[in-house]
Tab-separated table of C-alpha atoms in Angstrom:
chain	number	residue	atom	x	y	z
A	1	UNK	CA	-35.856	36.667	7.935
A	2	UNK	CA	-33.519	34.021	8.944
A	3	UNK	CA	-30.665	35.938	7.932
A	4	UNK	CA	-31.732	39.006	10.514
A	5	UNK	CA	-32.290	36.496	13.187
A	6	UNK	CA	-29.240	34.714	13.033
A	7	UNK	CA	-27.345	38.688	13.093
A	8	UNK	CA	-29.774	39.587	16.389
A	9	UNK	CA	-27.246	39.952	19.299
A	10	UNK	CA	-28.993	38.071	21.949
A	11	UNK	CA	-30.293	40.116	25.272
A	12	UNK	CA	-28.695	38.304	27.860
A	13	UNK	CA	-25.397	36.447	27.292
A	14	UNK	CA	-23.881	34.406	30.625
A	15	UNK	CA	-20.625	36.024	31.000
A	16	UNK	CA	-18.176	33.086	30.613
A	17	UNK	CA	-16.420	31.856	33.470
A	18	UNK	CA	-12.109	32.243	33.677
A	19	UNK	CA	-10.738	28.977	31.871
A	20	UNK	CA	-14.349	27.935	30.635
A	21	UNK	CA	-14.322	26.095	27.552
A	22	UNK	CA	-16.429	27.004	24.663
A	23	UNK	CA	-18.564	23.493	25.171
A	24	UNK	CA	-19.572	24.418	28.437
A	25	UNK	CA	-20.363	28.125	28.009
A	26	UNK	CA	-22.443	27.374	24.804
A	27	UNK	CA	-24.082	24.781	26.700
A	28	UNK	CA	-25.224	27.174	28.688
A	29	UNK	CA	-26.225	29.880	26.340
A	30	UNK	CA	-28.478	27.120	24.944
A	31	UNK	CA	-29.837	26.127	28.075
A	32	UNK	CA	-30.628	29.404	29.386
A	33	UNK	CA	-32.812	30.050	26.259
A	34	UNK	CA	-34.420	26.506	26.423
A	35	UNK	CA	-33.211	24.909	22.853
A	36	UNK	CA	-30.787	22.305	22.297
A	37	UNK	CA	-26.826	23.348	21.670
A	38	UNK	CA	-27.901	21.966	17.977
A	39	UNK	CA	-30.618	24.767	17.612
A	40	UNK	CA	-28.301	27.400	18.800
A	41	UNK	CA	-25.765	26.544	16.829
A	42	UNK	CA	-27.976	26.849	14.128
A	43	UNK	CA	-29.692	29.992	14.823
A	44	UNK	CA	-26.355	31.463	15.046
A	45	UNK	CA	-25.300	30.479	11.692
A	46	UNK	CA	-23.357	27.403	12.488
A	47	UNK	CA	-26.008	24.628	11.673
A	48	UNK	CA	-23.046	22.535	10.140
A	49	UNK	CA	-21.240	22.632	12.739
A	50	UNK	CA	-20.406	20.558	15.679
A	51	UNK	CA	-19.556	21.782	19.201
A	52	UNK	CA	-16.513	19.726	20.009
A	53	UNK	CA	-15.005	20.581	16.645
A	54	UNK	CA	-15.764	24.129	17.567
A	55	UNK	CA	-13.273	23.552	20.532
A	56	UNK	CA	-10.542	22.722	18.280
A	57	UNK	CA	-11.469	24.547	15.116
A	58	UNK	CA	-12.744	28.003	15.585
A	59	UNK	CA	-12.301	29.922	12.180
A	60	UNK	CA	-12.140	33.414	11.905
A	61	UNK	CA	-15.639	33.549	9.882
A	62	UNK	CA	-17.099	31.174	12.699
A	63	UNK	CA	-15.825	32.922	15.509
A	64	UNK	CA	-17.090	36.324	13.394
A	65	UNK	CA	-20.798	34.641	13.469
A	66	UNK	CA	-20.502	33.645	17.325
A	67	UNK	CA	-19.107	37.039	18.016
A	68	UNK	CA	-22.256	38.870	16.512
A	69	UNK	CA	-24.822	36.422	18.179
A	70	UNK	CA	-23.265	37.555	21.720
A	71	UNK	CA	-21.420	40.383	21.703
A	72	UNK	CA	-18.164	38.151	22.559
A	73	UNK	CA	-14.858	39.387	20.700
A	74	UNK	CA	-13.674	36.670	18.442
A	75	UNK	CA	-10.234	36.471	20.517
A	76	UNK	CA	-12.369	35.744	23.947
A	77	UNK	CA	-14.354	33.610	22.136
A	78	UNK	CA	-10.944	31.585	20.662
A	79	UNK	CA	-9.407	31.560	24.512
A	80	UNK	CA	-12.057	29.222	25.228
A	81	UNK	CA	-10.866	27.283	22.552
A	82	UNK	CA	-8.206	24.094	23.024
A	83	UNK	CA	-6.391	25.739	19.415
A	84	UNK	CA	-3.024	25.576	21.086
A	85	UNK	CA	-3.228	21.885	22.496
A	86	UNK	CA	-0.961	20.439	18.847
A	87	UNK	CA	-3.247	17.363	16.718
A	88	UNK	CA	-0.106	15.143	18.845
A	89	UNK	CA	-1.510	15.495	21.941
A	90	UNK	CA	-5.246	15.651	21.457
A	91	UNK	CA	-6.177	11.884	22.683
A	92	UNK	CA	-5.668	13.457	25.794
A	93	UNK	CA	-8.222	15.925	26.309
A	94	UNK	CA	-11.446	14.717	27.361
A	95	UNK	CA	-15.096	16.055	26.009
A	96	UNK	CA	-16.335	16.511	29.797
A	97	UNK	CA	-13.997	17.453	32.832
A	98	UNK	CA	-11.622	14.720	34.209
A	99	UNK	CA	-11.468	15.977	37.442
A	100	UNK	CA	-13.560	18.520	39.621
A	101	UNK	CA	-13.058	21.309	42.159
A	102	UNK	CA	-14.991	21.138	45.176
A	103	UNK	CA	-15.087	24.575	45.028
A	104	UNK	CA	-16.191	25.526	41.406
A	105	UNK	CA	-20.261	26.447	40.552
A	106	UNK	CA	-21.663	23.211	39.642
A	107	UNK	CA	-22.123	22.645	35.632
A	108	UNK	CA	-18.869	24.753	34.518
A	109	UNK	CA	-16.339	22.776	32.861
A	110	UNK	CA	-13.033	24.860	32.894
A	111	UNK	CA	-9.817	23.968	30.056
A	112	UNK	CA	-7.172	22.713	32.772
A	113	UNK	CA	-9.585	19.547	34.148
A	114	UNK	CA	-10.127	18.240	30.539
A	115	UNK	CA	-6.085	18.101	30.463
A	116	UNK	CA	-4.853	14.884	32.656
A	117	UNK	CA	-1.941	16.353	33.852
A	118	UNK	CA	-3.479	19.801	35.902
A	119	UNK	CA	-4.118	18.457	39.458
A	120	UNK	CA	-5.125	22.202	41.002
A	121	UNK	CA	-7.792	24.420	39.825
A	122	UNK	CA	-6.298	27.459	38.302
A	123	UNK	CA	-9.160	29.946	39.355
A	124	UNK	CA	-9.181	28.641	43.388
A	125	UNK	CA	-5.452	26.741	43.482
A	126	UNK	CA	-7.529	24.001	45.676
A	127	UNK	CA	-6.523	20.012	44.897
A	128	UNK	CA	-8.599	18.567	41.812
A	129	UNK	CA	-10.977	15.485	42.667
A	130	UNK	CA	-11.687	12.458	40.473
A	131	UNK	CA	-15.118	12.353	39.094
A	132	UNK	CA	-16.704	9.326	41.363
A	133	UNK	CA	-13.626	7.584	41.081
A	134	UNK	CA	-10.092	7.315	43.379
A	135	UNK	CA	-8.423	10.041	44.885
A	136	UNK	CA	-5.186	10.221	46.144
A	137	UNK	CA	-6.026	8.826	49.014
A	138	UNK	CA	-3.230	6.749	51.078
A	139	UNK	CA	-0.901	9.568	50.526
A	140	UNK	CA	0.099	11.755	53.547
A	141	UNK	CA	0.765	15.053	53.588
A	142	UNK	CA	4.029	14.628	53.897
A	143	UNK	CA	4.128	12.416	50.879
A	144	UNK	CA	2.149	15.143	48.822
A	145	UNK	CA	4.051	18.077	50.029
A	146	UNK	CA	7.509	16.153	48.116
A	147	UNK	CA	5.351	14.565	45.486
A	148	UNK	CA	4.112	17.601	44.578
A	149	UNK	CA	7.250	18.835	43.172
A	150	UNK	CA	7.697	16.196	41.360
A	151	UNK	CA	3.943	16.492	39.964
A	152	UNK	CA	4.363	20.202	38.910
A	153	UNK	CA	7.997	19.505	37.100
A	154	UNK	CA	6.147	17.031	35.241
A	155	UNK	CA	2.855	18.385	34.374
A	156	UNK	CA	4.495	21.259	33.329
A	157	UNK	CA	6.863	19.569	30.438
A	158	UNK	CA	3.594	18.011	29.582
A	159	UNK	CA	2.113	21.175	28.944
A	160	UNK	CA	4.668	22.386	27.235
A	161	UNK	CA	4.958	19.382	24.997
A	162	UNK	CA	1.490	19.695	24.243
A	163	UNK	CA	1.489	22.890	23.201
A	164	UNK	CA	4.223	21.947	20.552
A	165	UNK	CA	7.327	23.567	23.217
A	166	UNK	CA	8.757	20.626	24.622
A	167	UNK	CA	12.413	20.551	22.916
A	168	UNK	CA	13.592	18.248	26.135
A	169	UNK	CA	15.152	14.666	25.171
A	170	UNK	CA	14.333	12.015	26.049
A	171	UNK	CA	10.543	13.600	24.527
A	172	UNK	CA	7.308	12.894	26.581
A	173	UNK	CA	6.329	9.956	25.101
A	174	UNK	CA	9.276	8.389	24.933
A	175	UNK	CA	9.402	8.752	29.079
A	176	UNK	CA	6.023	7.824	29.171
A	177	UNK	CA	7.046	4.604	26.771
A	178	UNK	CA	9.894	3.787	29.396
A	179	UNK	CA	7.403	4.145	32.495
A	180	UNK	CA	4.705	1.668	31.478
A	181	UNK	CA	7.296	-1.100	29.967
A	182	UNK	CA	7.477	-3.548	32.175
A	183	UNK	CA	10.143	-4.325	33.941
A	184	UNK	CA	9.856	-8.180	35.913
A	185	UNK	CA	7.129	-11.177	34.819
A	186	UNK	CA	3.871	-10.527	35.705
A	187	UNK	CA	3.879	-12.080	39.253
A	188	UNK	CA	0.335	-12.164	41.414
A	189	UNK	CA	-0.503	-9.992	44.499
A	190	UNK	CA	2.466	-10.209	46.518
A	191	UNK	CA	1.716	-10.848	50.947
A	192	UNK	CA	2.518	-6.861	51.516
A	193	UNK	CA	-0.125	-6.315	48.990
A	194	UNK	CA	-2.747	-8.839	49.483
A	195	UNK	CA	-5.918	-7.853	51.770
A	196	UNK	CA	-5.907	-9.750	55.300
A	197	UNK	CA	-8.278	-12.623	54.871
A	198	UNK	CA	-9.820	-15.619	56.722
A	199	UNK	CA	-8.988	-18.785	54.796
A	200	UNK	CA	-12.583	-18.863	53.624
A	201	UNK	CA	-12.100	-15.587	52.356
A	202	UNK	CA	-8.837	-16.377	50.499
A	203	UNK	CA	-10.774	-19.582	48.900
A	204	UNK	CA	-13.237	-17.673	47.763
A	205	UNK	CA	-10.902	-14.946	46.078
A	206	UNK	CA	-8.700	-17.243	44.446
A	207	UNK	CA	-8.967	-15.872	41.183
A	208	UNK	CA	-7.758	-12.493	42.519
A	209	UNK	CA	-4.681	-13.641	44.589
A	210	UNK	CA	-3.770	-16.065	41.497
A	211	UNK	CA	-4.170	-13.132	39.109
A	212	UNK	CA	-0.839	-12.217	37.113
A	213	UNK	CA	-0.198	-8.125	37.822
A	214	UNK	CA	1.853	-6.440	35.021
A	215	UNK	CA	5.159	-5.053	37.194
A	216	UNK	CA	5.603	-1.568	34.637
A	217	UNK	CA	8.898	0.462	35.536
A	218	UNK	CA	6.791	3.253	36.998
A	219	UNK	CA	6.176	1.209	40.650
A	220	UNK	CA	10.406	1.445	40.868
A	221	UNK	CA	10.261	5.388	39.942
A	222	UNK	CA	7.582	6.026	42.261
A	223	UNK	CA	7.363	3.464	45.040
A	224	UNK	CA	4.958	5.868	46.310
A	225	UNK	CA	2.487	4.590	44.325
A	226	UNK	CA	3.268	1.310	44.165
A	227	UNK	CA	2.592	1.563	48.001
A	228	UNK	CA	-1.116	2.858	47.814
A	229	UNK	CA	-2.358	1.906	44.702
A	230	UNK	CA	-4.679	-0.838	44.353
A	231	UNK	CA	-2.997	-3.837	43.238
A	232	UNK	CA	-5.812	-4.662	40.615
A	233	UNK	CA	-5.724	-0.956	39.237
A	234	UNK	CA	-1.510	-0.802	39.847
A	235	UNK	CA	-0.928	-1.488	35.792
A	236	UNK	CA	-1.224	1.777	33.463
A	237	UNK	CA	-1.927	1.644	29.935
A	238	UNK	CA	0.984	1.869	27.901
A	239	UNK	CA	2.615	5.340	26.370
A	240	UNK	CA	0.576	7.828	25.682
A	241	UNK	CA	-3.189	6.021	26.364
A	242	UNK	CA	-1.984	6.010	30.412
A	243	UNK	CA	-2.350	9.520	30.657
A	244	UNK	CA	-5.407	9.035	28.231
A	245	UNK	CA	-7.550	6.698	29.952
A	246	UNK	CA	-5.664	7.228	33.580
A	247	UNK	CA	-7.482	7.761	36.806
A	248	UNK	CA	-6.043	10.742	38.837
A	249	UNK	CA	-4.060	8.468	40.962
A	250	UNK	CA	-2.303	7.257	37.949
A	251	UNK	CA	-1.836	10.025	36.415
A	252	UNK	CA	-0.546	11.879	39.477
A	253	UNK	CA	2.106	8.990	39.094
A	254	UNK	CA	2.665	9.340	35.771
A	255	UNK	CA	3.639	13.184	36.531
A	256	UNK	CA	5.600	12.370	39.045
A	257	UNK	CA	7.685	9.957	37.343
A	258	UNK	CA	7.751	12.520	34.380
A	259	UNK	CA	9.428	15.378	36.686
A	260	UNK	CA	11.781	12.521	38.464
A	261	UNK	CA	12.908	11.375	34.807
A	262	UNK	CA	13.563	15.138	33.520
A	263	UNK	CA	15.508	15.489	36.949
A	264	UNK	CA	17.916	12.395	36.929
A	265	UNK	CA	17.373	9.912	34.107
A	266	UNK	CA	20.659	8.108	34.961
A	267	UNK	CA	19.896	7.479	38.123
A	268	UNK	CA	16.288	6.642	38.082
A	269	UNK	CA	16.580	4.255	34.622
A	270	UNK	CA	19.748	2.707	36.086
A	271	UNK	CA	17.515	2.067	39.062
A	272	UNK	CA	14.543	0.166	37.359
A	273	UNK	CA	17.067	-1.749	35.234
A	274	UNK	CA	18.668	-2.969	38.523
A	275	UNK	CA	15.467	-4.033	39.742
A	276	UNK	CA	14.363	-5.901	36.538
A	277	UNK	CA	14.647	-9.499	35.596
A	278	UNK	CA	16.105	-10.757	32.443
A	279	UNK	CA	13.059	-10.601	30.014
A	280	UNK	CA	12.380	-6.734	31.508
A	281	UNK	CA	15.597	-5.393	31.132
A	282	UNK	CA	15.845	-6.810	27.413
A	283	UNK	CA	12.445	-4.864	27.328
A	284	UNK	CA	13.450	-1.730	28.824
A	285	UNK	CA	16.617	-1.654	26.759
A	286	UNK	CA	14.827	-1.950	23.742
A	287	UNK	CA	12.639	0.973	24.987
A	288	UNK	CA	15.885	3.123	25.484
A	289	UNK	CA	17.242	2.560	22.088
A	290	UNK	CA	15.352	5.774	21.267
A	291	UNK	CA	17.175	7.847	23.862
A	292	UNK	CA	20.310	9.664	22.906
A	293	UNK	CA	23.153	7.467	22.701
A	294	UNK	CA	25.499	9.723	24.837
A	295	UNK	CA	22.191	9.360	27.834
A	296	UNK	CA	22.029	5.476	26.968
A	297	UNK	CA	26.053	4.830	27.973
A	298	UNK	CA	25.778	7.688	30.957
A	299	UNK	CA	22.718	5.125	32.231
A	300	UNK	CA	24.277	1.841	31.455
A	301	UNK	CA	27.780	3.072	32.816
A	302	UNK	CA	25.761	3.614	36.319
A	303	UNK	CA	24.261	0.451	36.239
A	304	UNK	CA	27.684	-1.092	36.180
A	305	UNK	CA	28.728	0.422	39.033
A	306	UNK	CA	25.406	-0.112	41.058
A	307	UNK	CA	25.913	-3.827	40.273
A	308	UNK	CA	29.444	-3.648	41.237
A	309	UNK	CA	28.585	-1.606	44.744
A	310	UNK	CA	25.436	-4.346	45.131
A	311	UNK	CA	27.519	-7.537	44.398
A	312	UNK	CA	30.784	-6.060	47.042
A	313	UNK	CA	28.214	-5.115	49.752
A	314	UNK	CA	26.905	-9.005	49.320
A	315	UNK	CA	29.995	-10.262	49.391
A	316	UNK	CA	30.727	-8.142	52.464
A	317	UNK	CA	28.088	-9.287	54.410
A	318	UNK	CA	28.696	-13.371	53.663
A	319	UNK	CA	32.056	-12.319	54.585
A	320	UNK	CA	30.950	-10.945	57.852
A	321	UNK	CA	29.041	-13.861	58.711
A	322	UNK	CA	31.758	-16.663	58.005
A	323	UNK	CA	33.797	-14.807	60.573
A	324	UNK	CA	30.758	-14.580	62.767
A	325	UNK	CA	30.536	-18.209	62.571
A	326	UNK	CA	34.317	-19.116	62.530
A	327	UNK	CA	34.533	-16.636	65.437
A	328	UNK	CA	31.818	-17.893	67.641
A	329	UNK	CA	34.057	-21.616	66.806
A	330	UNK	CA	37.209	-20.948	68.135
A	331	UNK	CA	35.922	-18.970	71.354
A	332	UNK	CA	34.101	-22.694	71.768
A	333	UNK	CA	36.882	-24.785	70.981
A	334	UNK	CA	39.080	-22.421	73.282
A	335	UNK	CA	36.579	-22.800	76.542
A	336	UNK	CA	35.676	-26.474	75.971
A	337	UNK	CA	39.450	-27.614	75.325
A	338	UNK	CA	39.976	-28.804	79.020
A	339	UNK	CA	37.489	-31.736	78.237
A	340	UNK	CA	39.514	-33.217	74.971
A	341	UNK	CA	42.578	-34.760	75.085
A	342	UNK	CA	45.821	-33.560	73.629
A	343	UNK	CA	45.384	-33.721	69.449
A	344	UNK	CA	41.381	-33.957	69.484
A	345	UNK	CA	39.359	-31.332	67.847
């Protein structure tokens, strides 16, 4: 009896939404017949199953069971699937959506905001919003129309990397290795990024103005965000966990600094090592010893030369202001000479 109920195609079946993911449309199917997804499951002939493995593992004999309890093809069934996301990228897919679309029905969870690196949906092409969390607020439009080129170049090698494509070197991770070192001491809030505060206010937030913020090569790459990111929430977690546990301002950055890297590593690594201390760049070199060796000289070689260009521009300008000085004291010795004698300076 069992046996003929689990083979019963059911009379209604949701249509599943473009990008759904299995979770979510199961959920449903469940919910619209008033059981738990367990009891489903099981009265389709999956009671060992679990729905999140489902996501990852559909087999053909699974799929074939699902497929006869709802009429869907085993292939539509499988698109809802996350089969192509490779075991190396997993971590970063969430259970629930990451981010929403204010324009989505309420309760479907589509593929692209369980990934941390899709910032539009792909079924209304709006701007993705964090789930009660922090926008992207403090950007301007202007900002967002250049970021976002950035933002695509990079979410799209992380797509492609994982899905197992990305052939690219430097790989993902080891960009995303090289943005979250960090590159100078952990200093406290700096006056630029300190709140304005009465001097009651500032004794009574000591803790947070005396707090030590990690400086990660990613504020150099993208000022941007270094500019509108909370100075408590500025430090990412480091390689592949930022993009895990990252709020959508972070990993908009993290994107960003992805499709900047992929552009022009030479310039943007020779950048961050300029603007490092001692103890950061011995930190960020040690990160680049898994670069390609030919990349590594290209970088270090333009270093050399920004250090050259930075320490002749100083030099210029201390130059510039000994003459100003020895200028400004001949045209006085010149007009006051009348009241010294002959041979007194």
């Amino acid at each position: 009896m069992n046996i003929v109920a689990r083979s019963t195609l059911l009379p209604v079946v949701p249509r599943a939404e473009p990008d759904e993911r299995l979770s979510c449309w199961l959920g449903r199917l469940a919910q619209f017949y008033g059981m738990p997804i367990k009891a489903f499951l099981e009265c389709s002939g999956l009671s060992c199953c679990d729905v999140a493995d489902l996501e990852w593992r559909l087999g053909a004999g699974e799929g074939a069971l699902l497929a006869a309890r709802t009429g869907m093809t085993v292939e539509a069934t499988r698109a809802m699937t996350f089969e192509e996301i490779a075991p190396h990228a997993r971590l970063t897919v969430t259970r629930g959506s990451r981010y929403v679309c204010p324009l989505c029905p309420g309760g479907i969870q589509r593929k692209s905001t369980a990934l941390p690196w899709n910032f539009w949906c792909p079924e209304h092409g709006v701007r993705l919003a964090a789930r009660g969390g922090r926008n992207l607020e403090g950007l301007s439009q202007t900002q967002l129309t250049v970021l976002d080129l950035n933002a695509r170049a990079g979410a799209m090698r992380l797509a492609n990397w994982a899905r197992g494509k990305d052939e690219g070197l430097p790989s993902v991770p080891q960009l995303l290795d090289f943005l979250t070192t960090r590159h100078r001491r952990s200093s406290p809030p700096s006056l630029t990024e300190q709140p304005r505060m009465s001097l009651l206010a500032r004794r009574e937030n000591h803790d947070f103005l005396t707090h030590p913020i990690a400086r990660q090569a990613l504020l150099v790459v993208v000022p941007e965000y270094d500019r509108v990111a909370p100075v408590l929430a500025k430090p990412v977690r480091s390689g592949l966990l930022a993009l895990a546990q990252g709020s959508l301002l972070q990993n908009y950055a993290l994107a960003v600094g992805v499709g900047r890297l992929s552009a022009d590593p030479v310039g943007h690594v020779a950048s961050v090592l300029l603007a490092s201390d001692e103890e950061g760049e011995e930190r960020l070199r040690e990160t680049l010893r898994a670069w390609p060796l030919t990349l590594r000289r290209r970088i270090y070689a333009r270093l050399q030369r920004l250090r050259v260009a930075r320490s002749g521009a100083s030099s210029g300008a201390e130059g510039v202001k000994s003459g100003q000085k020895h200028g400004q004291s001949q045209k006085f010795r010149f007009s006051q000479s009348h009241n010294y004698a002959r041979g007194i300076s």
